[in-house]
Amino acid sequence: MFRIKSLFTVPALLNILGIGIAIAAFQVLMALADFEFSFNKSINRHEDIYQMTYHSNGSHSNSIMRPLAEAVGENLAYVENIGCLTPWDLWTIYAKRSGSYYPIECRTALCSNGLLDVFGFKIIEGDISRFHDSGQMIISKKFAAQTGLKVGDFIKADLQQQDETEIVAIYDDFANNSEFVVFKGFRCLGDNHLTDATNWSYTYYFRFTEGAPEPDLTGLKTVMRDLVHSFYKDVSGVSSEQIDNELNNFIFEFVPLDDLHLHSEISGGFHLHSDKSVAYTLLILAILVILIAFINYFNFFMARVPQRLKAVNTRKVFGCSRAKLVAGLVGESVMFTVVAMVLAIVLQFTVITSLISDSVNMETNVLPNYKVLIITILSAIAMAVLTSLYPAFYITKIPPALALKGQLTQSHDSKLRYLLIGFQVTASVALIICSLFIHKNNDYLLGRDIGFNRENLLSVYTTKKIAENRETVRSQLLQNSCIKDIAWTGGNLIGVQRMSWGRQNPANSEETLYFDVTPVSYNFLDFMGITFTEGRGFKNSDELSKNGVIVFNETARKRFGFTLDSQIDGHNDTICELAGFCNDFNFKPLQYGITPFAFYVYGKEPWQLLQHLYIRTAENVDRQKAINYIQEVLSDIDPDYEIMNPEIITFEKEVATCYSAENSILTMVTIFTGIAIIISVMGIFGIVLFDTERRRKEIGVRKVNGATVAEILAMFNRKFLILTAICSAVAVPIAFIVVSAYFSSFTYHYEINVWPFVFGVLMALIVTALVVSGASLKAANENPVKTLKTE
C-alpha cells in the first residue's frame, strides 16, 4: 500500500522533516537526561560508596578533618576502604622538557592512596605501590596522550618551589559523567594533616562491604564525641562545654555516591552539581518535542482520509481483509518514521549538536550511547504505530458502498485534529513565555546592582612573586593613564565557595558564630565603592598590624549583635581589631541571600598572600590595550607569569561564570523551544494546505460572488487565530506555574510581570497568522474559473 511518490508531496515532506527534527532532538535530550540521572553509575561498585558529610548551622558540608574521618573508618566494622582528597589544589602544572618547564592548564587534586582503592582506579601503566608520599603523582590516560607526559616524567606544582613531583602511574579515564572527571591527575597526600584537628578541608569517601547495611552513625556518636574532646583538650580557650554545644549542632551523614550529583544541599567540594529540575526539564522537553511531531503526523494522516478512502475500500471490495489493510497503513507510518530517522542522524551530526556543544559537559555525539539510541528507535516506532492505529481503523471501518460513492460527511475526527493542534499550540506558547522569562532573569542576574561599583573592572590571578611585590605592581600599573586604581583579594569577590570562620561569640562563650571571610588589601573597600554604616574603613597601617583588622557587613552586626567594642579572634587566635561595619552587598550569586560576612586585613603575619588582582580602568579606554600593558608589567616583575599566562578577564565575565548553569538552561530551553515551534508550524502549515485543497470549490464560489483575497485569507485565519487565543489562555497559567517554580530557587530574580506573557501570546498569534496566510495564499489567488471547472 505504501507508495514512494507519497513521500514527495509538500505535507508529507513537512511531516518527515518534523519527525526527523523531533527524533534528533529527542535523542539528544534523552542523552542529556541520562547523563544526569546515571552520574557515577559507571564506577565499579558505585552502590557501595558513600561520602561522609555533616549538617551544621543550616549548612550541609563535605569538608572533614582527617583524624575524625579516619577514626570513624576504624570504628565501623563493615568499612572495606577509606580515602580522601582535597580538591582545592592546582589548576596549572609545569612539566619539565629539556631542562626547562612549561605550563599545562589542568585541574589536579591531592588524595590519599586509599582513595584509589575506594574508587577502583584501573592502572594501565606504572607502579601504584610508589604512590605513598607528596613526591608522586598519577595522571589519566587521555591527559597523558594529550600532553605527551609519561611515567618517569617530573612536574612542578609551583615554579617558585624547589620540589619536583614524579609521575609514577597512568590510570584509565573515568566516564564523563563521573565523580573525578574534572581532575586530570592526583598528587599523593601522604600523611599531611593526618593528626591535625583544625584543618577541615578534606572530602572523605567510604566503600562498604558488599551487601552491608546502609551506614548509620548513631552508634558512633559517643566515640566521635570522645575523639573530638581528645583533639581539643590541649587547645587554650576551648572548653568542654563549648565542644559539647558544638557537637550538638553537628549531624553526621553518609551520602550515597549515586546521590551526590543531584544533591541540592551539600556545599563545598568539586562536584559537577546539577539540579533535579534541570534533568526532569530535559525529559519533559524530549517528550513534548516528539509528541508534537507525531501529533502532526496524526493530523496529516487524518487529513488524507478523504483522498485515500476510495483506494482503501476498492481493495476491500476485491477481498483484502481489514487486518491486512490496517497492517499496511501502520506499516506506511513506520516507513515514514524510518525515513525520518535517517534524516535525524544527519541533523544530529550537523545541526543540533553544534547548537548545544558549548552548553553541556557531555560528549555531544550521542549516537554511541546505545541505551538512548535503542530508547529513541523504539519510542519513534511506537509513536508511529500508536498515531496510525486510530486513523487506520477509522478509514477501514467505513462501508465500501458509501466510500465508493464519495459520500463521506465530516465527523468528530476534525474536532480531534484541532484538539491535538491545540495541545501543540498550548505547549509552544508556554515554552515561549518560559524562555522569555529565563532570558530576562539571566539579564537581571548579570545587570542587577549588587552593592558596589563594578564598572570598568578587570580581574586576574597572579603568582606568589607578583603578590609579594604589590607596591611595585601598583606604582608601575598606575603609570599608565588607562588604569585608575588596583586592589587585591584572596579570591573572587563573588562566588559560592570562600573561606569560612567559626568564632566564639563575645557575648556567650558557649556559642560559636559562623561567617564568610574574604582577605583584602587595605584599599579594597574604597576601591569597590563599598560604604560604611559605622566605624572606619581599613587604613594603610592595618597592613602592619599584629593581629589583623576586620570589617563586618550589616547582616553580621544585626544577627550577632556586634558593636565596635565586640572582640573577635582573628587569623592567629588572638583578638583582632573590629574597625567598622559596611553596607550589605551580594558576595554570592543571586540564588543565595546575604549572610554574615567580613572583610579582613591580615596584618604583618598573613596566612596567605593576596594573589587575586582587580584593576579599574578609566572610562572609554581601549580595553585590549590596557590588558596588554598589564601583562607586560606583570611579566617584567615575574617572568614566570608569562609562562603561566593567566587570562585577564572583565569582571562581567568573572560574574558570568557564577551563572553558567543558568546560561546552559537558557540555551537548552531556547533551542528546543525553537524546535517545538518549528514542528508545530509545520503541522499547522500542512493542515491548512489540506484544508485549502478540500475547500477549493468553496473558495471559487466565494470569489465568483465577490470575495477578495483578503477575505479568503481572513476566513482561514479566523479559525486558527481563535484556536491560538484559546490555547494561549490555557498556556499562560501553565507558564506562570513553571516560571514561579524556577524562580523559587533564586533569592533575587526578575519580577514576574505581564509583559513576557503578552509578548509570548502576540508572538504566537503573529506566527499563526503568517503560517496560515502563507499556506492558503495560493488557493486564495487561484482563478475561480479554473477551480470550478476542475471541480
XYZ file of C-alpha atoms in Angstrom, residues 21 24-26 28-29 32 282 285 289 347 351-360 364 431-432 435-436 438 663-679:
44
model
C 13.932 17.038 13.791
C 17.138 14.063 16.666
C 16.084 16.442 19.441
C 14.547 13.592 21.456
C 19.928 14.489 22.353
C 17.580 15.484 25.188
C 21.427 14.762 28.358
C 15.127 17.760 29.729
C 11.159 18.710 26.628
C 9.025 17.544 21.102
C 20.504 16.605 11.708
C 22.879 20.971 13.401
C 21.683 20.074 16.870
C 24.980 19.012 18.439
C 26.705 22.132 17.137
C 23.987 24.255 18.741
C 24.416 22.705 22.194
C 28.126 21.845 22.203
C 29.075 24.942 24.225
C 26.264 24.467 26.752
C 26.770 20.929 28.043
C 27.579 15.881 22.056
C 7.589 27.367 26.159
C 7.870 30.799 24.513
C 12.104 31.084 27.645
C 11.366 34.827 27.693
C 14.539 32.811 31.728
C 23.078 30.086 30.839
C 23.026 26.404 29.886
C 19.368 26.148 30.849
C 18.570 29.265 28.818
C 20.389 27.881 25.773
C 18.718 24.491 26.015
C 15.221 25.881 26.566
C 15.649 28.424 23.756
C 16.934 25.853 21.238
C 14.322 23.229 21.949
C 11.521 25.779 22.258
C 12.500 26.872 18.769
C 12.437 23.262 17.599
C 8.991 22.690 19.140
C 7.666 25.851 17.482
C 9.108 24.873 14.087
C 7.484 21.450 14.293
